Short mmCIF file of C-alpha atoms and ligand atoms in Angstrom, two decimals:
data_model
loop_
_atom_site.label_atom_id
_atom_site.label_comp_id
_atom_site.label_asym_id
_atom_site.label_seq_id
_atom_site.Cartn_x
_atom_site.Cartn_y
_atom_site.Cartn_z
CA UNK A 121 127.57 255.15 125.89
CA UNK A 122 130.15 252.30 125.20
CA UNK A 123 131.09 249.89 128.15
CA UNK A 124 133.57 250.49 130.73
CA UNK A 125 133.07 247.84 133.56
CA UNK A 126 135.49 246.24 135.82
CA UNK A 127 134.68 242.56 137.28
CA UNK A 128 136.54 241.71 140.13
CA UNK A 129 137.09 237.95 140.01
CA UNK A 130 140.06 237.47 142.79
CA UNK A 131 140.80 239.93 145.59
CA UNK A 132 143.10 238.00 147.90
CA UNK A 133 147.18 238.21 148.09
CA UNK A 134 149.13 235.32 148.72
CA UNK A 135 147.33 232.19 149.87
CA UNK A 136 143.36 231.92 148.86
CA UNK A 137 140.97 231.48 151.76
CA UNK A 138 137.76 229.84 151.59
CA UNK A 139 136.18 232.99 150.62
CA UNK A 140 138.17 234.86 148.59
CA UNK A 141 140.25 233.95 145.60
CA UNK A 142 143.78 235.04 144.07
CA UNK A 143 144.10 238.36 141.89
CA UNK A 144 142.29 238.23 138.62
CA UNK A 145 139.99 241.17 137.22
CA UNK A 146 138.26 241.29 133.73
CA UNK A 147 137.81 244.70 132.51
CA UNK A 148 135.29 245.23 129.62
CA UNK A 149 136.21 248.86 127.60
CA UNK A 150 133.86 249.23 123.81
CA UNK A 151 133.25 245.07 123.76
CA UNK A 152 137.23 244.89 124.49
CA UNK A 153 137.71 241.93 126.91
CA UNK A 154 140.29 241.89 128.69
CA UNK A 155 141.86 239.78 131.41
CA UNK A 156 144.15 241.58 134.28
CA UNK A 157 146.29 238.90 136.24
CA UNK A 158 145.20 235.40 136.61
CA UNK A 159 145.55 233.89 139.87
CA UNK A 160 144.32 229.90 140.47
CA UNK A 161 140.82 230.30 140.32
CA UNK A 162 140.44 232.70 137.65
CA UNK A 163 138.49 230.03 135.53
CA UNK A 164 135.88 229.29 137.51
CA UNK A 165 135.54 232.41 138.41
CA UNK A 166 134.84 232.90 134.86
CA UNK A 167 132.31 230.51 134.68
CA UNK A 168 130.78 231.71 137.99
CA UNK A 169 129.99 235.21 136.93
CA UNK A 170 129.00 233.81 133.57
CA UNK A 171 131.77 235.50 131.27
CA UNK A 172 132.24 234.03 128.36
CA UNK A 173 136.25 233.47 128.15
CA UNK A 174 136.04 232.94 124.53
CA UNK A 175 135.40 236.63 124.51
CA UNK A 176 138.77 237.36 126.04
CA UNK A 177 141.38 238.33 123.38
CA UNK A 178 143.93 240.31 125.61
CA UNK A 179 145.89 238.45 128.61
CA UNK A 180 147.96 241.28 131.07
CA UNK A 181 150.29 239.53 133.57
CA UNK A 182 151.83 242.03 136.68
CA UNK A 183 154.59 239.80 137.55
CA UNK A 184 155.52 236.34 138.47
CA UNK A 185 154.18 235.65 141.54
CA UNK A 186 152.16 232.97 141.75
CA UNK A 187 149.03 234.12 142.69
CA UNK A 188 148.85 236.50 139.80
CA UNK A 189 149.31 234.15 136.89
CA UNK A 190 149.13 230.18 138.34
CA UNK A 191 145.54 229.99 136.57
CA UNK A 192 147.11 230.75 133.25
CA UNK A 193 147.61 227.40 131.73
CA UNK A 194 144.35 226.14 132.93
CA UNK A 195 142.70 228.82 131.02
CA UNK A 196 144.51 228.66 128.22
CA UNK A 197 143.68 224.95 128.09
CA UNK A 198 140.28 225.39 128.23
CA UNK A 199 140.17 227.86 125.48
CA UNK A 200 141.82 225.23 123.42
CA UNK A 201 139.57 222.44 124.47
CA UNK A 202 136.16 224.33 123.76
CA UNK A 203 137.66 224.97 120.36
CA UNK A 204 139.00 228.63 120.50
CA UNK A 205 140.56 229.73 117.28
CA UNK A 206 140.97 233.28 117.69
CA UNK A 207 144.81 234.48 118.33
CA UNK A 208 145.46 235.78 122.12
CA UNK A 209 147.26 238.14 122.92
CA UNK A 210 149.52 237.70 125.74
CA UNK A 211 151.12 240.62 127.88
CA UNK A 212 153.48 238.82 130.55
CA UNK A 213 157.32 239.27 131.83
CA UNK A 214 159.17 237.22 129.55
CA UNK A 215 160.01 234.19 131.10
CA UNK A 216 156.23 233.45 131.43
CA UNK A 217 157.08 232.59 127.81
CA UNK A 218 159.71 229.64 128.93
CA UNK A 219 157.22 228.46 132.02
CA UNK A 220 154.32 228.37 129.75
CA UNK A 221 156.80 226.30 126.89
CA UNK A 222 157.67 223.53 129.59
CA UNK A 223 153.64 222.98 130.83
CA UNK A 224 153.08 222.21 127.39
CA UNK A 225 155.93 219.79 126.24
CA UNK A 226 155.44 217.91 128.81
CA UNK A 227 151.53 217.63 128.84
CA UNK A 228 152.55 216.88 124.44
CA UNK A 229 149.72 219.91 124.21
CA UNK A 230 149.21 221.73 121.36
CA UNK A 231 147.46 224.93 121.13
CA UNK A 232 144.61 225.31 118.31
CA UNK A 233 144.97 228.63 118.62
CA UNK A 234 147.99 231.18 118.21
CA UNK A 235 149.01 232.94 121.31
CA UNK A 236 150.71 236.43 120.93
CA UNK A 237 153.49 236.74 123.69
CA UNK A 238 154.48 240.28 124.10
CA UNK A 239 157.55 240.50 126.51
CA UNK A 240 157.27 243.62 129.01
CA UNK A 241 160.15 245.81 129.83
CA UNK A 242 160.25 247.22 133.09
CA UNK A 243 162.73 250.56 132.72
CA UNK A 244 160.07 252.23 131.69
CA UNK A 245 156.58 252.72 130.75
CA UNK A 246 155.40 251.70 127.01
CA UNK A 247 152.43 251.62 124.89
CA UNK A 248 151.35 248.15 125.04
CA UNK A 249 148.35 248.00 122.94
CA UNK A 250 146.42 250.84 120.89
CA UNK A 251 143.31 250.48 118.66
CA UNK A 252 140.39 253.22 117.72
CA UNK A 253 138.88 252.98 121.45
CA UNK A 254 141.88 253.00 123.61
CA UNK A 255 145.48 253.15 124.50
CA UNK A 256 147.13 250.43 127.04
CA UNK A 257 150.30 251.31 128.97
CA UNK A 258 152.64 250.13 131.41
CA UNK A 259 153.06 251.39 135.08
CA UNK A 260 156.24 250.41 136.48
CA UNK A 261 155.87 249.24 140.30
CA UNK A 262 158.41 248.91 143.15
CA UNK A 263 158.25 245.13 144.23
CA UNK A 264 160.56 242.29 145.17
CA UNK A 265 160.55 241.03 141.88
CA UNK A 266 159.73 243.10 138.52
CA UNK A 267 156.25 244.27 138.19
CA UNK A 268 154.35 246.59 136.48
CA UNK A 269 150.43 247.81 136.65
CA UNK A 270 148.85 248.37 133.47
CA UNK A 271 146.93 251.97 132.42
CA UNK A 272 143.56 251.26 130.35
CA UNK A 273 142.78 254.57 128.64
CA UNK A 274 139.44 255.61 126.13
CA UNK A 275 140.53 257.73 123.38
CA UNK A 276 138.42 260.95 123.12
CA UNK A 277 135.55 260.62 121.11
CA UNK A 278 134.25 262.59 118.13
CA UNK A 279 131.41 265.25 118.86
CA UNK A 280 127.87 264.38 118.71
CA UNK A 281 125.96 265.96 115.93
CA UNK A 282 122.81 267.61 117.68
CA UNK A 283 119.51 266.34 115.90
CA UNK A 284 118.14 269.65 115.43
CA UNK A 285 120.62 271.16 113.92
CA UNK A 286 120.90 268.73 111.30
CA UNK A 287 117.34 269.20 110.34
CA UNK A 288 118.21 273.25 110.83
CA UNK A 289 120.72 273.56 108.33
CA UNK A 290 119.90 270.65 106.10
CA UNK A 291 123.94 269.41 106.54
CA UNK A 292 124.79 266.88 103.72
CA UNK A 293 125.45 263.38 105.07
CA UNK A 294 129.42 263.40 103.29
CA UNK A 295 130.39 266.22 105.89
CA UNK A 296 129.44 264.80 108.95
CA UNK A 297 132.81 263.16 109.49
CA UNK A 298 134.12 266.86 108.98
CA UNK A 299 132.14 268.04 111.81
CA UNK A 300 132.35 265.70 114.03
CA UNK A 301 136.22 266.26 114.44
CA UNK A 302 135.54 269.73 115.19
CA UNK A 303 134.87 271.26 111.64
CA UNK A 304 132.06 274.21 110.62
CA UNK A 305 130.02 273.89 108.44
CA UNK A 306 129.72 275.93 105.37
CA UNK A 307 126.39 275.48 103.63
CA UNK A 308 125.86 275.71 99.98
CA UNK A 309 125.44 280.03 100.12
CA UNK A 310 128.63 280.16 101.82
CA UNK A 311 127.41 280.59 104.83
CA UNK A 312 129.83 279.57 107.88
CA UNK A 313 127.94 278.13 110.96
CA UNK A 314 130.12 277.38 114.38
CA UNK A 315 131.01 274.28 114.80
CA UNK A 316 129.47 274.88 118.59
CA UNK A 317 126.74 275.47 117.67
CA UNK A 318 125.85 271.91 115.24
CA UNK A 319 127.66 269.69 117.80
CA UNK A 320 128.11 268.95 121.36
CA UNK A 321 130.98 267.71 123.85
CA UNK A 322 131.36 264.18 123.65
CA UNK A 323 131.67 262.25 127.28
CA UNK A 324 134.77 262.62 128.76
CA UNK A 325 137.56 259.41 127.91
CA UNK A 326 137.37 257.31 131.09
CA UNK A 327 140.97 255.34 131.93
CA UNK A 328 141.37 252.85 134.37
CA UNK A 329 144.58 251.89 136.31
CA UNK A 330 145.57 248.61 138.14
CA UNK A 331 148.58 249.38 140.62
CA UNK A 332 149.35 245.77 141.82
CA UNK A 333 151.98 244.79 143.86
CA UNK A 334 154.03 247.79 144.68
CA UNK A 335 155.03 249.22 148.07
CA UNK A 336 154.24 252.85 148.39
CA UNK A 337 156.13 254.55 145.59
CA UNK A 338 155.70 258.21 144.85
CA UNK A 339 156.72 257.81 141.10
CA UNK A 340 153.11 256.02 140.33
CA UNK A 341 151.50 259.15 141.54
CA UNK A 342 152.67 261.10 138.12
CA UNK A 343 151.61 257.81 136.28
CA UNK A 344 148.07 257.37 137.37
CA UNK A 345 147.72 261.64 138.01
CA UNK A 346 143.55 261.97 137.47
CA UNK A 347 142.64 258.29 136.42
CA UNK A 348 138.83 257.82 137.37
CA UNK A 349 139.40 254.28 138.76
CA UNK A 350 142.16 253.47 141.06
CA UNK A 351 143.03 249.83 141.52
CA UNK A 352 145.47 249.55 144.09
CA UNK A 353 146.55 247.02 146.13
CA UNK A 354 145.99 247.53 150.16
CA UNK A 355 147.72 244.24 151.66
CA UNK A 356 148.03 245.26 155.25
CA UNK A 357 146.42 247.65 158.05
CA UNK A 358 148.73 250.60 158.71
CA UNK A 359 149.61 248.42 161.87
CA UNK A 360 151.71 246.32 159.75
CA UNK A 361 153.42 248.60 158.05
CA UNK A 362 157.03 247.58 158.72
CA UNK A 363 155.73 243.73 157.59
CA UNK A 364 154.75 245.78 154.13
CA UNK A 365 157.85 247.19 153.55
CA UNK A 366 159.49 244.01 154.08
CA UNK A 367 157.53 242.61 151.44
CA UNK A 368 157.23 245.33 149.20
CA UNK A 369 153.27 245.78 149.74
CA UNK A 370 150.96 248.52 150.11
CA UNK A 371 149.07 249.10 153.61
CA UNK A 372 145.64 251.14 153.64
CA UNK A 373 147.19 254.08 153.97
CA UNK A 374 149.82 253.82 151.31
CA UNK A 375 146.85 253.24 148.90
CA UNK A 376 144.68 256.02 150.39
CA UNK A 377 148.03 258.60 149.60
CA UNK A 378 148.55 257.67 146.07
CA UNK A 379 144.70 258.16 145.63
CA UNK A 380 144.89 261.57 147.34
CA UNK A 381 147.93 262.85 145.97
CA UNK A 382 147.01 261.60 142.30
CA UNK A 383 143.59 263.25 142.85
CA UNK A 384 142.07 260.21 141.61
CA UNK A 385 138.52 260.05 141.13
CA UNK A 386 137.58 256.67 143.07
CA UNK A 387 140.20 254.28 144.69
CA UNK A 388 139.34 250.44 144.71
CA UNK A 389 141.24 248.71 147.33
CA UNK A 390 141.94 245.10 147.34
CA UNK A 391 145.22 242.13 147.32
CA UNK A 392 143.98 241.71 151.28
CA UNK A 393 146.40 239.42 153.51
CA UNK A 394 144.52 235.96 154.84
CA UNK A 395 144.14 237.00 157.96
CA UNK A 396 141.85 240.08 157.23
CA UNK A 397 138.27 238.36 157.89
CA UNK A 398 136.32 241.84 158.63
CA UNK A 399 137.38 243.87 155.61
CA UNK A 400 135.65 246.61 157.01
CA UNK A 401 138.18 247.74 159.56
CA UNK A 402 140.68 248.26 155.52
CA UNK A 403 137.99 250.05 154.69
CA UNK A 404 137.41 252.24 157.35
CA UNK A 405 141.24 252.67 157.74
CA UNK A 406 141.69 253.84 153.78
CA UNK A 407 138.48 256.34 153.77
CA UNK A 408 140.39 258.19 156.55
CA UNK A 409 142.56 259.48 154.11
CA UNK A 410 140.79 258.62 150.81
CA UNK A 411 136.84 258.86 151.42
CA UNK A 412 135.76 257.77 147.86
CA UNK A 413 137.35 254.39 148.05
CA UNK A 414 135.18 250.85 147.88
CA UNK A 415 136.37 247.28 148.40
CA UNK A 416 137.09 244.90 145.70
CA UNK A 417 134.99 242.14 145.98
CA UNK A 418 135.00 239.44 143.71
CA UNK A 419 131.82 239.51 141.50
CA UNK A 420 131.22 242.95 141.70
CA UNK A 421 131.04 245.27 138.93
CA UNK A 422 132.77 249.19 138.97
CA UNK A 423 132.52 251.51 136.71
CA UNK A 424 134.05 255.20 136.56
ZN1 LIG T 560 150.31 239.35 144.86
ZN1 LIG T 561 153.74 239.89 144.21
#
């Protein structure tokens, strides 16, 4: 089975407290690594759960506010100073591009390695990245400034040859390829044998999709219809609802909806306000509507 795992390295909004750290999550799909948001501490985070962040080749920024992407530069520099020479690929509104420029004439810095800006639109959804083991899109988000989430995706995978059927029927190694995209198998006498009944179903693709910040927003429903990891943000109690519509944030219950009405699979809840110290209570609030939801909490690892 190839990897899938989420690491949640940052789960608060705003301001950091002295337990919990900024947004940042590295997701891990077939030896992919791949960052999601960088908020101030997402390097020694890093180091704290022992990733190796020369391993990380894709970079997705939601938006421009700060506690999403103020670790950047700090990471990039120490890639460059522990002698990274791989290119990175960089997924970011586009005037990251400028802020990033300015940090690095002025600090005379000089990148050993090439980083890849790709500009995102936010009009509308687009393919962002696409490679034999899976697809990356776009979600566009409703917040004060523009934001998208980002839709991780495993393409389907062939279908697994059954070991006693090879044996069986004696089928030639140069056909396999054949049959494992769905093909029969016609032996040597002409003889047509189901394609059933050589192979089995693969797994199922698993996707992945991070929903932070929005306020409650019916179009991501469509978006994220199904997904078998939810990742949206739950900033407030439903008691402070009006405070999350000011702000274009998500309460418990906003999240728990879009879960329910996307028929999501699991719903991981996080992006908590400072003054949430028993997370609990969010927890308890969002299972009311949503029962197979968990907390993020930074360290932990989720898979589908
Ligand atoms: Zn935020
Ligand atoms: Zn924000």
């Amino acid at each position: 089975m190839q990897s899938f795992e989420l690491t949640v390295l940052g789960c608060s909004s705003a301001t950091p407290t002295s337990t919990r750290n900024p947004t940042s999550q590295l997701l891990n799909i077939a030896d992919r690594f791949m960052l999601v948001d960088c908020g101030e501490a997402t390097q020694i985070q890093l180091r704290r759960f022992k990733i190796k962040f020369q391993r990380i080749n894709h970079i997705f920024i939601s938006h421009l506010h700060g506690d999403h992407y103020l670790g950047l530069v700090g990471l990039l520099a120490s890639m460059h100073l522990l002698g990274r020479n791989n290119d990175l690929h960089l997924y970011a509104p586009p005037e990251l591009q400028e802020i990033l420029d300015v940090q690095h004439k002025h600090s005379q810095t000089f990148l050993r390695y090439k980083v890849v800006f790709h500009p995102l639109g936010f009009d509308q959804s687009e393919l962002l990245f696409e490679d034999d083991k899976l697809t990356v899109e776009t979600i566009i988000l409703n917040h004060r400034i523009p934001c998208c989430g980002f839709l991780f995706k495993e393409k389907p995978r062939p279908r697994n040859i059954l070991t006693q059927a090879l044996e069986k029927y004696r089928i030639p190694v140069h056909v396999l390829g054949k049959i494992k995209r769905g093909d029969d198998y016609i032996n040597e006498q002409g003889v047509t044998i189901a394609n059933a009944e050589i192979t089995e179903a693969p797994p199922a693709p698993r996707s992945f999709a991070y929903c932070s910040d929005t306020c409650y927003d019916e179009s991501v429903i469509e978006k994220v219809k199904g997904v078998d990891l939810l990742y949206h943000e739950a900033t407030f109690m439903q008691e402070m609802e009006e405070r999350a519509k000011e702000t274009f944030h998500s309460t418990t219950i906003d999240a728990a909806t879009v879960a329910k009405k996307a028929a999501v699979k699991k719903l991981i809840i996080g992006h908590y306000s400072a003054r949430y110290k028993d997370l609990d209570k969010l927890l308890a609030e969002t299972q009311s509507v949503f029962e197979n939801t968990v907390l993020a909490l930074e360290g932990e690892v989720y898979s589908p």
